[in-house]
Coordinates of C-alpha atoms and ligand atoms in Angstrom, one line a residue:
M1 CA 90.6 91.8 92.6
N2 CA 89.5 95.4 93.3
L3 CA 92.5 97.7 93.0
K4 CA 91.9 99.0 96.5
S5 CA 92.2 95.5 98.0
M6 CA 95.8 95.3 96.7
T7 CA 98.9 96.1 98.7
L8 CA 101.3 98.7 97.3
P9 CA 103.7 96.0 95.9
E10 CA 100.7 94.2 94.2
L11 CA 99.5 97.5 92.8
T12 CA 103.0 98.3 91.6
E13 CA 103.1 95.0 89.7
V14 CA 99.7 95.7 88.0
L15 CA 100.9 99.1 86.9
K16 CA 104.2 97.6 85.7
Q17 CA 102.2 95.3 83.4
L18 CA 100.6 98.4 82.0
G19 CA 104.1 99.8 81.3
Q20 CA 104.0 102.3 84.2
P21 CA 106.9 103.3 86.5
A22 CA 106.7 102.6 90.3
F23 CA 105.9 106.1 91.3
R24 CA 102.6 105.9 89.5
A25 CA 101.6 103.0 91.7
K26 CA 102.3 105.2 94.8
Q27 CA 100.2 108.0 93.3
V28 CA 97.2 105.6 92.6
Y29 CA 97.5 104.0 96.0
G30 CA 97.5 107.4 97.7
W31 CA 94.4 108.5 95.8
L32 CA 92.5 105.3 96.4
H33 CA 93.3 105.5 100.1
K34 CA 92.1 109.2 100.2
G35 CA 88.7 107.9 99.1
V36 CA 88.4 109.3 95.5
R37 CA 85.1 108.2 93.9
S38 CA 86.5 108.1 90.3
Y39 CA 89.8 108.0 88.4
E40 CA 89.0 111.5 87.1
E41 CA 89.9 112.9 90.5
M42 CA 93.5 111.5 90.1
T43 CA 94.6 114.7 88.5
N44 CA 98.3 114.0 88.3
L45 CA 97.8 110.9 86.2
P46 CA 97.9 110.8 82.4
K47 CA 94.4 110.8 80.9
A48 CA 95.0 107.5 79.0
L49 CA 96.0 105.7 82.2
R50 CA 93.0 107.0 84.0
D51 CA 90.7 105.7 81.2
T52 CA 92.4 102.3 81.2
L53 CA 92.1 101.9 85.0
A54 CA 88.5 103.0 84.9
D55 CA 87.7 100.3 82.3
T56 CA 89.6 97.5 84.0
Y57 CA 89.3 98.3 87.7
P58 CA 86.0 100.1 88.5
I59 CA 86.2 101.8 92.0
H60 CA 82.7 100.8 93.2
P61 CA 82.5 103.3 96.2
P62 CA 79.6 102.6 98.6
V63 CA 76.7 105.0 98.8
V64 CA 74.9 106.2 101.9
A65 CA 71.5 104.3 102.1
R66 CA 70.7 105.7 105.5
K67 CA 72.4 108.0 108.0
Q68 CA 71.3 108.6 111.6
E69 CA 72.9 110.9 114.1
S70 CA 72.3 110.6 117.8
R71 CA 71.1 113.8 119.4
R72 CA 72.4 112.5 122.8
D73 CA 76.1 111.9 122.0
G74 CA 76.9 112.6 118.4
T75 CA 77.2 109.0 117.4
I76 CA 76.5 108.6 113.7
K77 CA 75.3 105.4 112.1
Y78 CA 75.6 104.7 108.4
L79 CA 74.0 102.1 106.3
W80 CA 76.2 101.7 103.3
Q81 CA 75.0 100.2 100.1
L82 CA 77.6 98.2 98.3
S83 CA 78.0 97.9 94.6
D84 CA 76.0 94.6 94.5
G85 CA 73.1 96.2 96.4
N86 CA 73.8 94.6 99.8
C87 CA 74.0 96.9 102.8
V88 CA 76.2 97.0 105.8
E89 CA 76.3 99.2 108.9
T90 CA 79.1 101.3 110.2
V91 CA 79.0 103.4 113.4
L92 CA 81.1 106.4 114.3
M93 CA 81.5 107.0 118.0
R94 CA 83.1 110.0 119.6
Y95 CA 85.3 109.2 122.5
H96 CA 87.6 111.5 124.4
Y97 CA 90.6 109.6 123.0
G98 CA 89.5 109.9 119.4
N99 CA 86.8 109.1 116.9
T100 CA 86.2 105.3 116.6
V101 CA 84.5 103.5 113.7
C102 CA 82.9 100.2 114.2
I103 CA 82.9 98.3 110.9
S104 CA 81.1 95.3 109.6
T105 CA 83.1 92.4 108.2
E106 CA 80.4 90.4 106.5
V107 CA 76.9 90.9 105.1
G108 CA 74.9 89.0 107.7
C109 CA 76.4 86.4 109.9
A110 CA 76.5 82.6 110.2
M111 CA 77.1 82.3 113.9
G112 CA 73.5 82.3 115.1
C113 CA 73.9 84.0 118.5
A114 CA 70.4 84.2 120.1
F115 CA 70.6 87.8 121.2
C116 CA 72.1 89.3 118.0
A117 CA 70.1 91.0 115.2
S118 CA 73.0 90.6 112.7
T119 CA 72.6 86.9 112.4
L120 CA 68.8 86.7 111.9
G121 CA 68.9 86.3 108.1
G122 CA 72.1 84.2 108.1
L123 CA 75.3 84.9 106.2
V124 CA 74.8 86.5 102.8
R125 CA 78.5 87.0 101.9
R126 CA 81.9 88.0 103.2
L127 CA 83.2 91.5 102.6
E128 CA 86.2 92.2 100.4
P129 CA 89.2 94.0 102.0
F130 CA 88.3 97.2 100.1
E131 CA 84.7 97.1 101.4
M132 CA 86.0 97.2 105.0
L133 CA 88.5 100.0 104.2
D134 CA 85.8 101.9 102.4
Q135 CA 83.6 101.9 105.6
V136 CA 86.5 103.7 107.4
L137 CA 87.4 106.0 104.6
F138 CA 83.9 107.2 103.6
T139 CA 82.7 107.5 107.1
Q140 CA 85.6 109.8 107.7
I141 CA 84.9 111.8 104.6
D142 CA 81.1 112.0 105.0
S143 CA 81.3 113.0 108.7
G144 CA 84.3 115.3 108.3
L145 CA 85.6 113.7 111.5
P146 CA 89.1 112.2 111.5
V147 CA 89.1 108.5 112.5
S148 CA 91.9 107.3 114.8
H149 CA 90.5 104.0 116.1
I150 CA 88.7 101.0 114.6
V151 CA 86.7 98.2 116.1
L152 CA 85.7 95.2 114.1
M153 CA 82.5 94.7 116.0
G154 CA 79.8 95.4 113.4
I155 CA 77.9 92.9 111.4
G156 CA 79.7 89.6 110.9
E157 CA 82.3 87.4 112.5
P158 CA 85.7 88.8 111.5
L159 CA 87.5 85.5 112.0
D160 CA 85.1 83.8 109.7
N161 CA 86.5 86.1 107.0
F162 CA 90.1 85.6 108.1
D163 CA 92.2 86.3 105.0
N164 CA 90.2 89.4 103.9
V165 CA 90.3 90.8 107.4
M166 CA 94.1 90.3 107.6
R167 CA 94.5 92.1 104.3
F168 CA 92.2 94.9 105.5
L169 CA 94.4 95.4 108.6
E170 CA 97.5 95.5 106.5
L171 CA 95.9 98.1 104.2
V172 CA 94.5 100.4 106.8
N173 CA 97.8 100.3 108.8
S174 CA 100.0 101.1 105.8
P175 CA 102.0 104.3 106.0
E176 CA 101.1 105.2 102.4
G177 CA 97.4 104.7 103.3
M178 CA 95.4 105.7 106.4
N179 CA 98.3 104.7 108.6
I180 CA 96.1 103.7 111.6
S181 CA 98.1 102.0 114.3
M182 CA 97.4 98.4 115.0
R183 CA 97.3 99.4 118.7
H184 CA 94.2 101.4 117.8
I185 CA 92.4 98.5 116.3
S186 CA 90.2 95.9 118.2
L187 CA 88.9 92.7 116.7
S188 CA 86.0 90.9 118.4
T189 CA 85.2 87.2 118.0
C190 CA 82.5 84.9 119.2
G191 CA 85.3 82.2 119.7
L192 CA 86.5 80.4 116.6
V193 CA 89.4 78.6 118.4
P194 CA 91.5 77.5 115.4
K195 CA 91.3 81.0 114.0
I196 CA 92.3 82.6 117.3
D197 CA 95.4 80.4 117.1
Q198 CA 96.0 81.4 113.5
L199 CA 95.7 85.1 114.6
A200 CA 98.1 84.6 117.5
Q201 CA 100.8 83.4 115.0
R202 CA 100.6 86.8 113.2
K203 CA 101.6 88.5 116.4
L204 CA 99.8 91.7 115.6
Q205 CA 99.5 94.5 118.1
I206 CA 95.7 94.7 117.8
S207 CA 93.4 94.2 120.8
L208 CA 91.5 90.9 120.8
A209 CA 88.0 90.9 122.3
I210 CA 86.2 87.7 123.1
S211 CA 82.4 87.6 123.2
L212 CA 82.0 85.4 126.3
H213 CA 78.5 86.2 127.5
G214 CA 78.4 83.1 129.7
S215 CA 80.3 81.7 132.6
N216 CA 79.8 78.0 131.7
D217 CA 79.0 75.7 128.8
A218 CA 75.3 75.3 129.6
I219 CA 74.7 79.1 129.3
R220 CA 76.9 79.5 126.2
N221 CA 75.4 76.5 124.5
K222 CA 72.0 78.0 124.9
I223 CA 72.8 81.4 123.4
M224 CA 75.9 80.9 121.3
P225 CA 75.9 77.8 118.9
V226 CA 79.6 78.3 118.3
N227 CA 80.2 77.0 121.9
R228 CA 79.1 73.5 120.8
A229 CA 82.0 73.4 118.4
Y230 CA 84.5 75.2 120.8
P231 CA 83.5 74.9 124.4
L232 CA 84.5 77.4 127.1
E233 CA 87.7 75.6 128.3
E234 CA 89.0 75.2 124.8
L235 CA 88.2 78.9 124.1
L236 CA 90.0 80.0 127.3
G237 CA 93.0 77.7 126.3
A238 CA 93.2 79.6 123.0
C239 CA 93.1 82.9 124.9
R240 CA 96.0 81.8 127.1
R241 CA 98.0 80.8 124.0
Y242 CA 97.1 84.1 122.4
Y243 CA 98.4 86.0 125.4
A244 CA 101.6 83.9 125.5
A245 CA 102.2 84.7 121.8
T246 CA 101.4 88.4 121.8
S247 CA 101.6 89.7 125.4
R248 CA 98.4 91.6 124.7
R249 CA 95.8 91.7 127.5
L250 CA 92.5 90.2 126.5
H251 CA 89.1 91.9 126.6
F252 CA 86.0 89.8 127.4
E253 CA 82.6 91.1 126.3
Y254 CA 79.8 90.0 128.5
A255 CA 76.2 91.0 127.5
M256 CA 74.1 91.0 130.6
I257 CA 70.9 89.1 130.0
D258 CA 68.2 89.1 132.7
G259 CA 67.9 85.7 134.4
V260 CA 70.3 84.0 131.9
N261 CA 73.9 84.9 132.9
D262 CA 73.7 87.7 135.5
S263 CA 73.5 86.0 138.9
E264 CA 76.1 86.3 141.7
D265 CA 77.0 82.6 141.1
N266 CA 77.7 83.5 137.4
A267 CA 80.0 86.2 138.5
R268 CA 81.9 83.9 140.9
E269 CA 82.1 81.2 138.2
L270 CA 83.5 83.8 135.7
L271 CA 86.2 84.8 138.2
Q272 CA 87.3 81.2 138.6
R273 CA 87.4 80.7 134.8
L274 CA 89.4 83.9 134.2
K275 CA 92.0 83.2 136.9
G276 CA 95.5 83.8 135.8
L277 CA 94.5 85.4 132.5
P278 CA 95.3 89.1 132.1
A279 CA 91.8 90.1 131.3
H280 CA 89.5 93.0 131.2
V281 CA 85.7 92.4 131.3
N282 CA 83.3 94.7 129.5
L283 CA 79.8 94.4 130.8
I284 CA 77.3 95.4 128.2
P285 CA 73.6 95.7 129.2
L286 CA 71.9 93.7 126.5
N287 CA 70.4 95.7 123.7
H288 CA 66.9 94.5 123.2
V289 CA 66.3 93.0 119.8
E290 CA 62.6 92.9 118.7
E291 CA 62.7 89.3 117.5
S292 CA 64.2 88.0 120.7
P293 CA 62.6 87.2 124.1
L294 CA 65.8 88.0 125.9
K295 CA 65.8 91.0 128.2
P296 CA 68.6 93.2 129.6
S297 CA 69.6 92.8 133.2
S298 CA 68.5 95.4 135.7
K299 CA 71.0 98.2 136.6
A300 CA 71.3 96.7 140.1
A301 CA 72.2 93.2 138.7
V302 CA 74.9 94.8 136.4
A303 CA 76.3 96.8 139.3
R304 CA 76.4 93.8 141.6
F305 CA 78.1 91.7 138.9
Q306 CA 80.7 94.3 138.3
K307 CA 81.4 94.7 142.1
L308 CA 81.9 90.9 142.5
L309 CA 84.4 90.8 139.6
E310 CA 86.3 93.8 140.9
E311 CA 86.5 92.4 144.4
G312 CA 87.8 89.2 142.8
G313 CA 90.6 91.1 141.2
V314 CA 89.3 91.3 137.6
T315 CA 88.8 94.8 136.2
A316 CA 85.3 95.2 134.8
T317 CA 83.7 98.2 133.2
V318 CA 80.1 98.8 132.3
R319 CA 80.0 99.9 128.7
R320 CA 78.3 103.2 128.2
T321 CA 75.5 102.9 125.7
L322 CA 76.1 105.2 122.8
G323 CA 73.5 106.0 120.1
S324 CA 70.7 104.2 121.9
D325 CA 68.2 106.6 120.2
I326 CA 69.3 105.5 116.7
D327 CA 69.4 101.7 116.9
A328 CA 73.2 101.8 117.0
S329 CA 73.6 98.2 118.0
C330 CA 74.6 96.1 115.1
G331 CA 72.3 94.6 112.6
Q332 CA 69.2 96.5 113.6
L333 CA 69.3 99.2 110.9
R334 CA 70.2 96.9 108.1
R335 CA 67.3 94.6 109.1
K336 CA 64.7 97.4 109.2
Y337 CA 65.9 98.7 105.9
N338 CA 65.7 95.3 104.2
Q339 CA 62.2 94.7 105.6
G340 CA 61.0 98.1 104.5
K341 CA 62.0 97.4 100.9
Ligands
SAH401 N1 81.0 88.4 115.6 C1 81.9 89.1 116.5 C2 81.8 90.6 116.4 C3 80.5 91.3 116.1 S1 79.3 91.6 117.4 C4 81.6 88.7 117.9 O1 80.8 87.9 118.1 O2 82.4 89.1 118.8 C5 80.0 92.7 118.5 C6 79.6 92.5 120.0 O3 78.2 92.8 120.2 C7 79.7 91.0 120.4 O4 80.3 90.9 121.6 C8 78.3 90.6 120.4 O5 78.1 89.4 121.1 C9 77.6 91.8 120.9 N2 76.1 91.8 120.7 C10 75.4 91.4 119.7 N3 74.1 91.6 119.9 C11 74.0 92.2 121.1 C12 72.9 92.7 121.8 N4 71.6 92.6 121.4 N5 73.2 93.3 123.0 C13 74.4 93.5 123.4 N6 75.5 93.0 122.8 C14 75.3 92.4 121.6

């Protein structure tokens, strides 16, 4: 395991095996979580220890393969190259409440959603905990902007990489590390029901977002293959259990697709489905993906949908599109880069 994927107690054990006292583990952990690129930078460590660690536990920091900055809103998109040559995307968004990074959890994705660029080449591999942490760390370092919020909404399905994602959350939340509050972290899933139940048992204070994108099974089956395994009512059942376990309000993402899920009937049906659930709906005008025939809904259709939800007592916001001039929606940059090679 990469040293940076280890918790402080695990790292303490490794250093103990090397005959080192506990305070050394704290030093190493602190350096790693500051984003050093080599052991040479750990200046308060004995040279012999630095050499041993460098031989046994290479750091493997990611390198910037591409970087794009939006002229409109300051959004920065990174394509990071990992030590095995694979690339993942990270987006830094500047909100009034703080800088937010959107990180990837997998290289590619197995979920097959019809509108999503990340899944076009399938799943290549899952990310290690340190590779998720590195996206936060090195985005903060490269941009010079302090990160206060994290969303797991980049490439990949976080709940398909459950153990590594849980470990990443523990690392990024640790007081000796980046110390980012769980309340400032959102995890988005397409709806892996057993994993939502598993997550509920952890009783974390993170926000859970569900990619709904449809008000019935017919629509979801068409655009989200995961729905055939876990249909809508089962998914909403898991959401109710999640709320019962955590008391955390749920966020539902709803990408508005022209003629597919954006009618007034769809809005009414959605209201029925969400009845009794403390829910917030995020309406996202579909980002057009070249390879897909699906088109975004008109502004008028989005506004009408939002109005119907609000009138029915469900809060709904239309997500502001950030970084639209830099292909900031997930999967598009990695795809272009891979094709250009
Ligand atoms: N796999 C997770 C998280 C990654 S995607 C999930 O499915 O939730 C983050 C969000 O972007 C999801 O809601 C996803 O459905 C949405 N999304 C993907 N492609 C999109 C597109 N072309 N336009 C708008 N939203 C899209």
